């Protein structure tokens, strides 16, 4: 027991040392505008009228860098999963770039317009997590795909796949797609029993590429107890994986 306790403390010290080192490096990478607050010697609780005009996003840089690196470290060493954070939590291209620099495989957006802002700012590896079904949005999706060929979008119906296929053929492009599977939220997603036929349609269509699945358990984030939330989430992911 004592040996396990010592090993756990040693791991915690190692992680803390790594985060401190990487936090310092990350702070050094930030541009001058991003560092304005700290350079002006502003402190939490002080009035900032003479430092920052409003409205403005003000970050506690130490907490921000710690949270950014801790999440990536947890995914890499504990969960052994790849991280694709959702930009709806910050809607900031600078933060998205920092997430990518520190190991995220890409980022998510809920809307096409959000993806456009990120792509125009130089962010790559964007996944649009909601289906795009109108002619106007599909045309915009194809335009954005010329900026970043790795752009991906979700689909949850045969009709939408046929729409994307027809538009992609006309534009002589390919659309990279994830099949969105319904796992309990009942908002978007194809029922599990229809998922295989949708995957087959994507794979057999000449101008759509099947790139994987999406299974979003957003309804479970409101379960307060960690153990219960973990159990339900694993169950939903197991259903999607099977």
Coordinates of N, CA and C in Angstrom, one line a residue:
X1 N 0.8 -1.2 0.0 CA 0.0 0.0 0.0 C 0.9 1.3 0.0
X2 N 1.9 1.3 0.9 CA 2.8 2.4 1.0 C 3.5 2.6 -0.3
X3 N 3.9 1.5 -1.0 CA 4.6 1.6 -2.3 C 3.7 2.2 -3.3
X4 N 2.5 1.8 -3.4 CA 1.5 2.4 -4.4 C 1.3 3.8 -4.1
X5 N 1.3 4.2 -2.8 CA 1.0 5.6 -2.4 C 2.2 6.5 -2.9
X6 N 3.4 6.0 -2.7 CA 4.6 6.7 -3.1 C 4.7 6.8 -4.6
X7 N 4.3 5.8 -5.3 CA 4.3 5.8 -6.8 C 3.3 6.8 -7.3
X8 N 2.1 6.9 -6.7 CA 1.1 7.8 -7.1 C 1.6 9.3 -6.8
X9 N 2.2 9.5 -5.7 CA 2.8 10.8 -5.4 C 3.8 11.2 -6.4
X10 N 4.7 10.3 -6.8 CA 5.7 10.5 -7.7 C 5.2 10.9 -9.1
X11 N 4.1 10.2 -9.5 CA 3.4 10.5 -10.8 C 2.8 11.9 -10.8
X12 N 2.2 12.2 -9.6 CA 1.6 13.6 -9.5 C 2.7 14.6 -9.6
X13 N 3.9 14.4 -8.9 CA 5.0 15.4 -9.0 C 5.5 15.5 -10.4
X14 N 5.6 14.4 -11.1 CA 6.1 14.4 -12.5 C 5.2 15.2 -13.4
X15 N 3.9 14.9 -13.2 CA 2.9 15.6 -14.0 C 2.9 17.1 -13.7
X16 N 3.0 17.5 -12.5 CA 3.0 18.9 -12.1 C 4.2 19.6 -12.7
X17 N 5.4 18.9 -12.6 CA 6.6 19.4 -13.2 C 6.5 19.6 -14.7
X18 N 5.9 18.6 -15.4 CA 5.7 18.7 -16.8 C 4.8 19.9 -17.2
X19 N 3.7 20.0 -16.4 CA 2.7 21.1 -16.7 C 3.3 22.5 -16.5
X20 N 4.1 22.6 -15.4 CA 4.8 23.9 -15.2 C 5.7 24.3 -16.3
X21 N 6.5 23.3 -16.7 CA 7.5 23.5 -17.8 C 6.8 23.9 -19.1
X22 N 5.7 23.1 -19.4 CA 5.0 23.4 -20.7 C 4.2 24.7 -20.6
X23 N 3.7 25.0 -19.4 CA 3.0 26.3 -19.2 C 3.9 27.5 -19.5
X24 N 5.1 27.4 -19.0 CA 6.1 28.5 -19.2 C 6.4 28.6 -20.7
X25 N 6.6 27.5 -21.4 CA 6.9 27.5 -22.8 C 5.7 28.1 -23.6
X26 N 4.5 27.7 -23.2 CA 3.3 28.2 -23.9 C 3.1 29.7 -23.7
X27 N 3.4 30.2 -22.5 CA 3.3 31.6 -22.2 C 4.3 32.4 -23.1
X28 N 5.4 31.9 -23.3 CA 6.4 32.5 -24.1 C 6.0 32.6 -25.6
X29 N 5.1 31.7 -26.0 CA 4.7 31.6 -27.4 C 3.6 32.6 -27.7
X30 N 2.9 33.1 -26.7 CA 1.8 34.0 -26.9 C 2.3 35.4 -27.5
X31 N 1.5 35.9 -28.4 CA 1.8 37.2 -29.0 C 1.7 38.3 -28.0
X32 N 2.2 39.5 -28.4 CA 2.1 40.7 -27.6 C 0.7 41.1 -27.2
X33 N -0.3 41.1 -28.1 CA -1.7 41.4 -27.7 C -2.2 40.5 -26.6
X34 N -1.9 39.2 -26.8 CA -2.4 38.2 -25.9 C -1.8 38.3 -24.5
X35 N -0.6 39.0 -24.4 CA 0.1 39.1 -23.1 C -0.1 40.5 -22.5
X36 N -1.0 41.3 -23.1 CA -1.1 42.7 -22.7 C -1.5 42.8 -21.2
X37 N -2.4 41.9 -20.8 CA -2.9 42.0 -19.4 C -1.8 41.8 -18.4
X38 N -1.1 40.7 -18.6 CA 0.0 40.4 -17.7 C 1.1 41.4 -17.7
X39 N 1.4 41.9 -18.9 CA 2.5 42.9 -19.0 C 2.1 44.2 -18.3
X40 N 0.8 44.5 -18.3 CA 0.3 45.7 -17.6 C 0.3 45.6 -16.1
X41 N 0.7 44.4 -15.6 CA 0.7 44.2 -14.2 C -0.7 44.2 -13.6
X42 N -1.7 43.8 -14.4 CA -3.0 43.7 -13.9 C -3.2 42.5 -12.9
X43 N -4.0 42.6 -12.0 CA -4.3 41.5 -11.0 C -5.7 41.3 -10.9
X44 N -6.1 40.1 -10.5 CA -7.5 39.7 -10.3 C -8.1 40.6 -9.2
X45 N -9.2 41.2 -9.5 CA -9.9 42.1 -8.6 C -9.6 43.6 -8.8
X46 N -8.6 43.9 -9.6 CA -8.2 45.3 -9.9 C -9.1 45.8 -11.0
X47 N -9.3 47.1 -11.0 CA -10.0 47.8 -12.1 C -9.2 47.9 -13.3
X48 N -9.8 47.6 -14.5 CA -9.0 47.5 -15.7 C -9.3 48.6 -16.7
X49 N -10.0 49.6 -16.3 CA -10.4 50.7 -17.2 C -9.2 51.3 -18.0
X50 N -8.1 51.4 -17.3 CA -7.0 52.0 -18.0 C -6.1 51.0 -18.8
X51 N -6.5 49.8 -18.7 CA -5.7 48.7 -19.3 C -6.4 48.1 -20.5
X52 N -7.7 47.8 -20.4 CA -8.4 47.1 -21.4 C -9.8 47.8 -21.6
X53 N -10.1 48.0 -22.9 CA -11.4 48.6 -23.2 C -12.4 47.4 -23.2
X54 N -13.6 47.7 -23.0 CA -14.7 46.7 -23.0 C -15.5 46.7 -24.2
X55 N -16.1 45.6 -24.7 CA -16.0 44.3 -24.1 C -14.7 43.6 -24.5
X56 N -14.2 42.8 -23.6 CA -12.9 42.1 -23.9 C -12.9 40.8 -23.1
X57 N -12.2 39.8 -23.7 CA -12.0 38.5 -23.0 C -10.7 38.6 -22.2
X58 N -10.9 38.4 -20.9 CA -9.7 38.5 -20.0 C -9.5 37.1 -19.4
X59 N -8.3 36.6 -19.6 CA -8.0 35.2 -19.1 C -7.0 35.3 -17.9
X60 N -7.2 34.3 -17.0 CA -6.1 34.1 -16.0 C -5.2 33.1 -16.7
X61 N -4.0 33.6 -17.2 CA -3.1 32.9 -18.1 C -2.6 31.6 -17.4
X62 N -2.3 31.7 -16.1 CA -1.8 30.5 -15.4 C -2.8 29.4 -15.4
X63 N -4.1 29.7 -15.1 CA -5.1 28.7 -15.0 C -5.4 28.2 -16.4
X64 N -5.4 29.1 -17.4 CA -5.7 28.7 -18.8 C -4.7 27.7 -19.3
X65 N -3.4 28.0 -19.1 CA -2.4 27.1 -19.6 C -2.4 25.8 -18.8
X66 N -2.7 25.8 -17.5 CA -2.7 24.6 -16.8 C -3.9 23.7 -17.2
X67 N -5.0 24.3 -17.4 CA -6.2 23.5 -17.9 C -6.0 22.9 -19.3
X68 N -5.4 23.7 -20.2 CA -5.1 23.3 -21.5 C -4.2 22.1 -21.5
X69 N -3.1 22.2 -20.8 CA -2.1 21.1 -20.8 C -2.6 19.9 -20.0
X70 N -3.3 20.1 -18.9 CA -3.8 19.0 -18.1 C -4.7 18.1 -18.8
X71 N -5.6 18.7 -19.6 CA -6.6 18.0 -20.4 C -5.8 17.1 -21.4
X72 N -4.9 17.7 -22.1 CA -4.1 17.0 -23.1 C -3.3 15.8 -22.5
X73 N -2.7 16.1 -21.3 CA -1.9 15.1 -20.6 C -2.8 14.0 -20.2
X74 N -4.0 14.3 -19.7 CA -4.9 13.2 -19.2 C -5.3 12.3 -20.4
X75 N -5.6 12.9 -21.5 CA -6.1 12.1 -22.6 C -4.9 11.2 -23.1
X76 N -3.7 11.8 -23.1 CA -2.6 11.1 -23.7 C -2.1 10.0 -22.8
X77 N -2.1 10.2 -21.4 CA -1.4 9.2 -20.5 C -2.4 8.4 -19.7
X78 N -3.6 8.9 -19.5 CA -4.6 8.1 -18.7 C -5.6 7.4 -19.5
X79 N -6.3 8.2 -20.4 CA -7.4 7.6 -21.1 C -6.9 7.0 -22.5
X80 N -5.7 7.4 -22.9 CA -5.2 6.9 -24.2 C -6.1 7.1 -25.3
X81 N -6.7 8.3 -25.4 CA -7.6 8.7 -26.5 C -7.0 10.0 -27.1
X82 N -7.4 10.2 -28.4 CA -7.0 11.4 -29.0 C -8.1 12.5 -28.8
X83 N -7.7 13.7 -28.6 CA -8.6 14.8 -28.2 C -8.9 15.7 -29.4
X84 N -10.2 15.9 -29.6 CA -10.7 16.9 -30.6 C -11.7 17.8 -29.9
X85 N -11.2 18.9 -29.2 CA -12.0 19.7 -28.4 C -13.0 20.5 -29.3
X86 N -14.2 20.9 -28.6 CA -15.2 21.6 -29.3 C -15.0 23.1 -29.1
X87 N -15.0 23.9 -30.1 CA -14.7 25.3 -30.0 C -15.9 26.1 -29.5
X88 N -17.0 25.5 -29.3 CA -18.2 26.3 -28.8 C -17.9 26.7 -27.3
X89 N -16.9 26.1 -26.7 CA -16.5 26.4 -25.3 C -15.8 27.7 -25.3
X90 N -15.1 28.1 -26.4 CA -14.4 29.4 -26.3 C -14.6 30.3 -27.6
X91 N -14.9 29.7 -28.7 CA -15.1 30.4 -30.0 C -14.0 31.4 -30.2
X92 N -12.8 30.9 -30.2 CA -11.6 31.7 -30.3 C -10.5 31.0 -31.1
X93 N -10.1 31.5 -32.3 CA -9.2 30.9 -33.1 C -7.8 30.7 -32.5
X94 N -7.4 31.7 -31.7 CA -6.1 31.7 -31.0 C -6.1 30.5 -30.0
X95 N -7.1 30.3 -29.3 CA -7.1 29.1 -28.4 C -7.2 27.8 -29.1
X96 N -7.9 27.8 -30.2 CA -8.0 26.6 -31.1 C -6.6 26.2 -31.6
X97 N -5.8 27.2 -32.0 CA -4.5 27.0 -32.5 C -3.6 26.4 -31.4
X98 N -3.7 27.0 -30.2 CA -2.9 26.5 -29.0 C -3.3 25.0 -28.7
X99 N -4.6 24.7 -28.8 CA -5.0 23.3 -28.5 C -4.4 22.4 -29.5
X100 N -4.3 22.8 -30.8 CA -3.7 22.0 -31.8 C -2.2 21.9 -31.6
X101 N -1.6 23.0 -31.2 CA -0.1 22.9 -31.0 C 0.3 21.9 -29.9
X102 N -0.6 21.8 -28.9 CA -0.3 20.9 -27.8 C -0.8 19.5 -27.9
X103 N -1.3 19.1 -29.1 CA -1.6 17.7 -29.4 C -2.9 17.3 -29.8
X104 N -3.9 18.3 -29.8 CA -5.2 17.9 -30.3 C -5.2 17.6 -31.7
X105 N -6.0 16.5 -32.2 CA -5.9 16.1 -33.5 C -6.8 17.0 -34.5
X106 N -7.6 17.9 -33.9 CA -8.4 18.7 -34.6 C -9.3 19.4 -33.7
X107 N -10.3 20.2 -34.2 CA -11.3 20.9 -33.4 C -12.7 20.6 -34.0
X108 N -13.7 20.9 -33.1 CA -15.1 20.8 -33.6 C -15.8 22.1 -33.6
X109 N -16.8 22.3 -34.5 CA -17.7 23.4 -34.4 C -19.1 22.9 -34.6
X110 N -20.1 23.6 -34.1 CA -21.5 23.2 -34.3 C -22.0 23.7 -35.6
X111 N -21.5 24.9 -36.0 CA -22.1 25.6 -37.2 C -21.1 25.7 -38.3
X112 N -21.6 25.9 -39.5 CA -20.7 26.1 -40.7 C -20.1 27.5 -40.6
X113 N -20.8 28.5 -40.1 CA -20.2 29.8 -40.0 C -19.0 29.8 -39.0
X114 N -19.1 29.0 -37.9 CA -18.0 28.9 -37.0 C -16.8 28.3 -37.6
X115 N -17.0 27.3 -38.4 CA -15.9 26.6 -39.1 C -15.3 27.6 -40.1
X116 N -16.0 28.4 -40.7 CA -15.5 29.4 -41.7 C -14.5 30.3 -41.0
X117 N -14.9 30.8 -39.8 CA -14.1 31.8 -39.1 C -12.7 31.1 -38.7
X118 N -12.8 29.9 -38.2 CA -11.6 29.2 -37.9 C -10.7 28.9 -39.1
X119 N -11.3 28.5 -40.2 CA -10.5 28.1 -41.3 C -9.8 29.4 -41.9
X120 N -10.5 30.5 -41.9 CA -10.0 31.7 -42.4 C -8.9 32.3 -41.5
X121 N -8.9 31.8 -40.3 CA -7.8 32.2 -39.3 C -6.6 31.3 -39.4
X122 N -6.7 30.2 -40.2 CA -5.6 29.3 -40.3 C -5.7 28.0 -39.6
X123 N -6.8 27.8 -38.9 CA -7.0 26.6 -38.1 C -7.4 25.4 -39.1
X124 N -6.8 24.3 -38.9 CA -7.1 23.1 -39.8 C -7.6 21.9 -39.0
X125 N -8.2 20.9 -39.6 CA -8.7 19.8 -39.0 C -10.0 20.0 -38.3
X126 N -10.9 20.7 -39.0 CA -12.2 21.1 -38.4 C -13.2 20.0 -38.7
X127 N -14.0 19.6 -37.7 CA -15.2 18.8 -37.8 C -16.4 19.6 -37.5
X128 N -17.4 19.6 -38.4 CA -18.7 20.3 -38.2 C -19.6 19.2 -37.7
X129 N -20.1 19.3 -36.4 CA -20.7 18.2 -35.7 C -22.2 18.2 -36.0
X130 N -22.8 19.0 -36.8 CA -24.2 19.0 -37.2 C -24.3 18.8 -38.7
X131 N -25.3 18.1 -39.2 CA -25.5 17.9 -40.6 C -25.8 19.2 -41.3
X132 N -25.4 19.3 -42.6 CA -25.7 20.5 -43.4 C -26.6 20.1 -44.5
X133 N -27.8 20.6 -44.5 CA -28.8 20.0 -45.4 C -29.4 20.9 -46.5
X134 N -29.2 22.2 -46.3 CA -29.7 23.1 -47.3 C -28.7 23.3 -48.5
X135 N -29.2 23.6 -49.7 CA -28.4 23.8 -50.8 C -27.3 24.9 -50.6
X136 N -27.7 26.0 -49.9 CA -26.8 27.1 -49.7 C -25.7 26.6 -48.7
X137 N -26.0 25.9 -47.7 CA -25.0 25.5 -46.7 C -24.1 24.4 -47.4
X138 N -24.6 23.5 -48.2 CA -23.8 22.5 -48.8 C -22.8 23.2 -49.8
X139 N -23.3 24.2 -50.5 CA -22.4 24.9 -51.4 C -21.3 25.6 -50.6
X140 N -21.6 26.2 -49.5 CA -20.6 26.8 -48.6 C -19.6 25.8 -48.1
X141 N -20.1 24.6 -47.7 CA -19.3 23.6 -47.2 C -18.2 23.2 -48.3
X142 N -18.7 23.1 -49.5 CA -17.7 22.7 -50.6 C -16.7 23.8 -50.8
X143 N -17.1 25.1 -50.7 CA -16.2 26.2 -50.8 C -15.1 26.1 -49.7
X144 N -15.6 25.8 -48.5 CA -14.6 25.8 -47.3 C -13.7 24.6 -47.5
X145 N -14.2 23.5 -48.2 CA -13.3 22.3 -48.4 C -12.1 22.6 -49.3
X146 N -12.3 23.7 -50.1 CA -11.1 24.1 -50.9 C -10.1 24.8 -50.1
X147 N -10.5 25.4 -49.0 CA -9.5 26.0 -48.1 C -8.7 24.9 -47.3
X148 N -9.5 23.9 -46.8 CA -8.9 22.8 -46.0 C -9.6 21.5 -46.5
X149 N -8.9 20.7 -47.2 CA -9.4 19.4 -47.7 C -9.7 18.4 -46.6
X150 N -9.1 18.7 -45.3 CA -9.4 17.7 -44.2 C -10.7 18.1 -43.5
X151 N -11.4 19.1 -43.9 CA -12.7 19.5 -43.3 C -13.7 18.3 -43.3
X152 N -14.3 18.0 -42.2 CA -15.3 16.9 -42.2 C -16.6 17.4 -41.7
X153 N -17.7 16.7 -42.0 CA -19.1 17.0 -41.6 C -19.8 15.8 -41.2
X154 N -20.8 15.9 -40.4 CA -21.6 14.7 -40.0 C -22.8 14.5 -40.9
X155 N -23.2 13.3 -41.0 CA -24.5 13.0 -41.8 C -25.3 12.0 -40.9
X156 N -26.6 12.1 -41.1 CA -27.5 11.1 -40.3 C -28.7 10.7 -41.1
X157 N -28.6 10.8 -42.5 CA -29.7 10.4 -43.3 C -29.2 10.1 -44.7
X158 N -29.9 9.1 -45.4 CA -29.6 8.8 -46.7 C -29.8 10.0 -47.7
X159 N -30.8 10.7 -47.4 CA -31.1 11.9 -48.3 C -30.0 12.9 -48.2
X160 N -29.4 13.1 -47.1 CA -28.3 14.1 -47.0 C -27.1 13.6 -47.7
X161 N -26.8 12.3 -47.6 CA -25.7 11.7 -48.3 C -25.8 11.9 -49.8
X162 N -27.0 11.7 -50.3 CA -27.3 11.9 -51.8 C -27.2 13.4 -52.2
X163 N -27.6 14.3 -51.3 CA -27.4 15.7 -51.5 C -25.9 16.1 -51.7
X164 N -25.1 15.6 -50.7 CA -23.7 15.9 -50.7 C -23.0 15.2 -51.9
X165 N -23.4 14.0 -52.3 CA -22.8 13.3 -53.4 C -23.1 14.1 -54.7
X166 N -24.3 14.6 -54.9 CA -24.7 15.3 -56.1 C -23.9 16.6 -56.2
X167 N -23.8 17.3 -55.1 CA -23.1 18.6 -55.1 C -21.7 18.5 -55.3
X168 N -21.1 17.4 -54.7 CA -19.6 17.1 -54.8 C -19.3 16.7 -56.2
X169 N -20.1 15.9 -56.9 CA -19.9 15.6 -58.3 C -19.9 16.8 -59.2
X170 N -20.9 17.7 -59.0 CA -21.0 18.9 -59.8 C -19.8 19.8 -59.6
X171 N -19.2 19.8 -58.3 CA -18.1 20.7 -58.0 C -16.8 20.0 -58.3
X172 N -16.8 18.7 -58.6 CA -15.6 17.9 -58.8 C -14.7 17.9 -57.5
X173 N -15.4 17.7 -56.4 CA -14.7 17.6 -55.1 C -15.2 16.4 -54.3
X174 N -14.5 16.1 -53.2 CA -14.9 15.1 -52.3 C -15.3 15.7 -51.0
X175 N -16.3 15.0 -50.3 CA -16.8 15.5 -49.0 C -16.5 14.4 -48.0
X176 N -15.7 14.7 -46.9 CA -15.4 13.8 -45.9 C -16.5 13.8 -44.8
X177 N -17.0 12.6 -44.5 CA -18.2 12.5 -43.6 C -18.0 11.5 -42.5
X178 N -18.6 11.9 -41.3 CA -18.8 11.0 -40.2 C -20.3 10.7 -40.1
X179 N -20.6 9.4 -39.8 CA -22.0 9.0 -39.5 C -22.3 9.3 -38.1
X180 N -23.3 10.2 -37.9 CA -23.7 10.6 -36.5 C -24.7 9.5 -36.1
X181 N -24.4 8.8 -35.0 CA -25.2 7.8 -34.4 C -26.0 8.3 -33.2
X182 N -27.3 8.0 -33.1 CA -28.1 8.4 -32.0 C -27.9 7.5 -30.8
X183 N -27.4 8.1 -29.7 CA -27.1 7.3 -28.5 C -27.8 7.7 -27.3
X184 N -29.0 8.4 -27.5 CA -29.8 8.8 -26.3 C -30.2 10.2 -26.2
X185 N -29.5 11.1 -27.0 CA -29.8 12.5 -26.9 C -31.1 12.9 -27.6
X186 N -31.4 12.1 -28.7 CA -32.6 12.3 -29.5 C -32.7 13.7 -30.1
X187 N -31.6 14.2 -30.6 CA -31.6 15.5 -31.3 C -31.2 15.3 -32.7
X188 N -30.0 14.7 -33.0 CA -29.6 14.3 -34.3 C -29.0 12.9 -34.2
X189 N -28.8 12.3 -35.3 CA -28.2 11.0 -35.3 C -29.1 9.9 -35.9
X190 N -28.5 9.0 -36.6 CA -29.2 7.9 -37.2 C -29.4 6.8 -36.2
X191 N -30.6 6.2 -36.2 CA -30.7 5.0 -35.3 C -29.7 3.9 -35.6
X192 N -29.3 3.2 -34.6 CA -28.2 2.2 -34.7 C -28.5 1.2 -35.8
X193 N -29.8 0.8 -36.0 CA -30.1 -0.3 -36.9 C -30.0 0.2 -38.4
X194 N -29.9 1.5 -38.6 CA -29.8 2.1 -39.9 C -28.4 2.6 -40.2
X195 N -27.5 2.5 -39.2 CA -26.2 3.1 -39.4 C -25.3 2.4 -40.4
X196 N -25.4 1.0 -40.5 CA -24.6 0.3 -41.4 C -25.0 0.6 -42.9
X197 N -26.3 0.7 -43.1 CA -26.7 1.0 -44.5 C -26.2 2.4 -44.9
X198 N -26.2 3.3 -43.9 CA -25.7 4.7 -44.2 C -24.2 4.7 -44.5
X199 N -23.4 3.9 -43.7 CA -22.0 3.8 -43.9 C -21.7 3.2 -45.3
X200 N -22.5 2.2 -45.7 CA -22.3 1.5 -47.0 C -22.6 2.5 -48.1
X201 N -23.7 3.3 -48.0 CA -24.0 4.3 -49.0 C -22.9 5.4 -49.2
X202 N -22.3 5.8 -48.0 CA -21.2 6.7 -48.1 C -20.0 6.1 -48.8
X203 N -19.7 4.9 -48.4 CA -18.5 4.2 -49.0 C -18.6 3.9 -50.5
X204 N -19.9 3.7 -50.9 CA -20.1 3.3 -52.3 C -20.3 4.5 -53.2
X205 N -20.6 5.7 -52.6 CA -20.7 6.9 -53.4 C -19.4 7.4 -53.8
X206 N -19.3 7.9 -55.1 CA -18.0 8.2 -55.7 C -17.3 9.4 -55.1
X207 N -18.1 10.4 -54.5 CA -17.5 11.7 -54.1 C -17.8 12.0 -52.6
X208 N -18.2 10.9 -51.8 CA -18.2 11.1 -50.4 C -17.3 10.1 -49.8
X209 N -16.6 10.5 -48.7 CA -15.6 9.6 -48.0 C -16.1 9.3 -46.6
X210 N -16.2 8.0 -46.2 CA -16.6 7.7 -44.9 C -15.3 7.7 -44.0
X211 N -15.4 8.6 -43.0 CA -14.2 8.8 -42.1 C -14.4 8.4 -40.7
X212 N -15.5 7.8 -40.3 CA -15.7 7.4 -39.0 C -17.1 7.7 -38.5
X213 N -17.3 7.6 -37.2 CA -18.6 7.8 -36.6 C -18.5 8.9 -35.5
X214 N -19.7 9.5 -35.2 CA -19.8 10.4 -34.1 C -20.9 9.9 -33.2
X215 N -20.7 9.9 -31.9 CA -21.7 9.4 -31.0 C -21.7 10.4 -29.8
X216 N -22.5 11.4 -29.7 CA -22.4 12.4 -28.7 C -23.5 12.2 -27.6
X217 N -22.9 12.1 -26.4 CA -23.8 11.8 -25.2 C -24.0 13.1 -24.5
X218 N -24.4 14.2 -25.1 CA -24.6 15.5 -24.5 C -25.6 15.4 -23.3
X219 N -26.6 14.6 -23.4 CA -27.6 14.5 -22.4 C -27.0 14.0 -21.1
X220 N -25.9 13.3 -21.1 CA -25.3 12.7 -19.9 C -24.4 13.7 -19.1
X221 N -24.1 14.9 -19.7 CA -23.3 15.8 -19.0 C -24.0 16.4 -17.8
X222 N -25.3 16.2 -17.7 CA -26.1 16.8 -16.6 C -26.2 15.8 -15.5
X223 N -25.7 14.6 -15.6 CA -25.6 13.6 -14.5 C -24.5 14.1 -13.6
X224 N -24.9 14.4 -12.3 CA -23.9 15.0 -11.4 C -22.8 14.1 -10.9
X225 N -23.2 12.9 -10.5 CA -22.2 12.0 -9.9 C -21.3 11.4 -11.0
X226 N -20.0 11.5 -10.8 CA -19.0 11.1 -11.8 C -19.1 9.6 -12.1
X227 N -19.2 8.8 -11.1 CA -19.3 7.3 -11.3 C -20.5 7.0 -12.2
X228 N -21.6 7.6 -11.9 CA -22.8 7.3 -12.7 C -22.7 7.8 -14.1
X229 N -22.2 9.0 -14.2 CA -22.0 9.6 -15.6 C -21.0 8.8 -16.4
X230 N -19.9 8.3 -15.7 CA -19.0 7.5 -16.4 C -19.6 6.2 -16.9
X231 N -20.4 5.5 -16.0 CA -21.0 4.3 -16.4 C -21.9 4.4 -17.6
X232 N -22.8 5.5 -17.5 CA -23.7 5.7 -18.6 C -23.0 6.0 -19.9
X233 N -21.9 6.8 -19.8 CA -21.2 7.2 -21.0 C -20.5 6.0 -21.7
X234 N -19.9 5.2 -20.9 CA -19.2 4.0 -21.4 C -20.2 3.1 -22.0
X235 N -21.4 3.0 -21.4 CA -22.4 2.1 -22.0 C -22.9 2.6 -23.4
X236 N -23.0 4.0 -23.5 CA -23.5 4.5 -24.8 C -22.4 4.4 -25.8
X237 N -21.1 4.6 -25.5 CA -20.0 4.4 -26.4 C -19.8 2.9 -26.8
X238 N -20.1 2.0 -25.9 CA -20.0 0.6 -26.2 C -21.1 0.2 -27.2
X239 N -22.2 0.8 -27.1 CA -23.3 0.5 -28.0 C -22.9 1.0 -29.4
X240 N -22.4 2.2 -29.5 CA -22.0 2.8 -30.8 C -20.8 2.0 -31.4
X241 N -19.9 1.5 -30.6 CA -18.7 0.8 -31.1 C -19.1 -0.6 -31.6
X242 N -20.1 -1.2 -31.0 CA -20.5 -2.5 -31.4 C -21.3 -2.5 -32.7

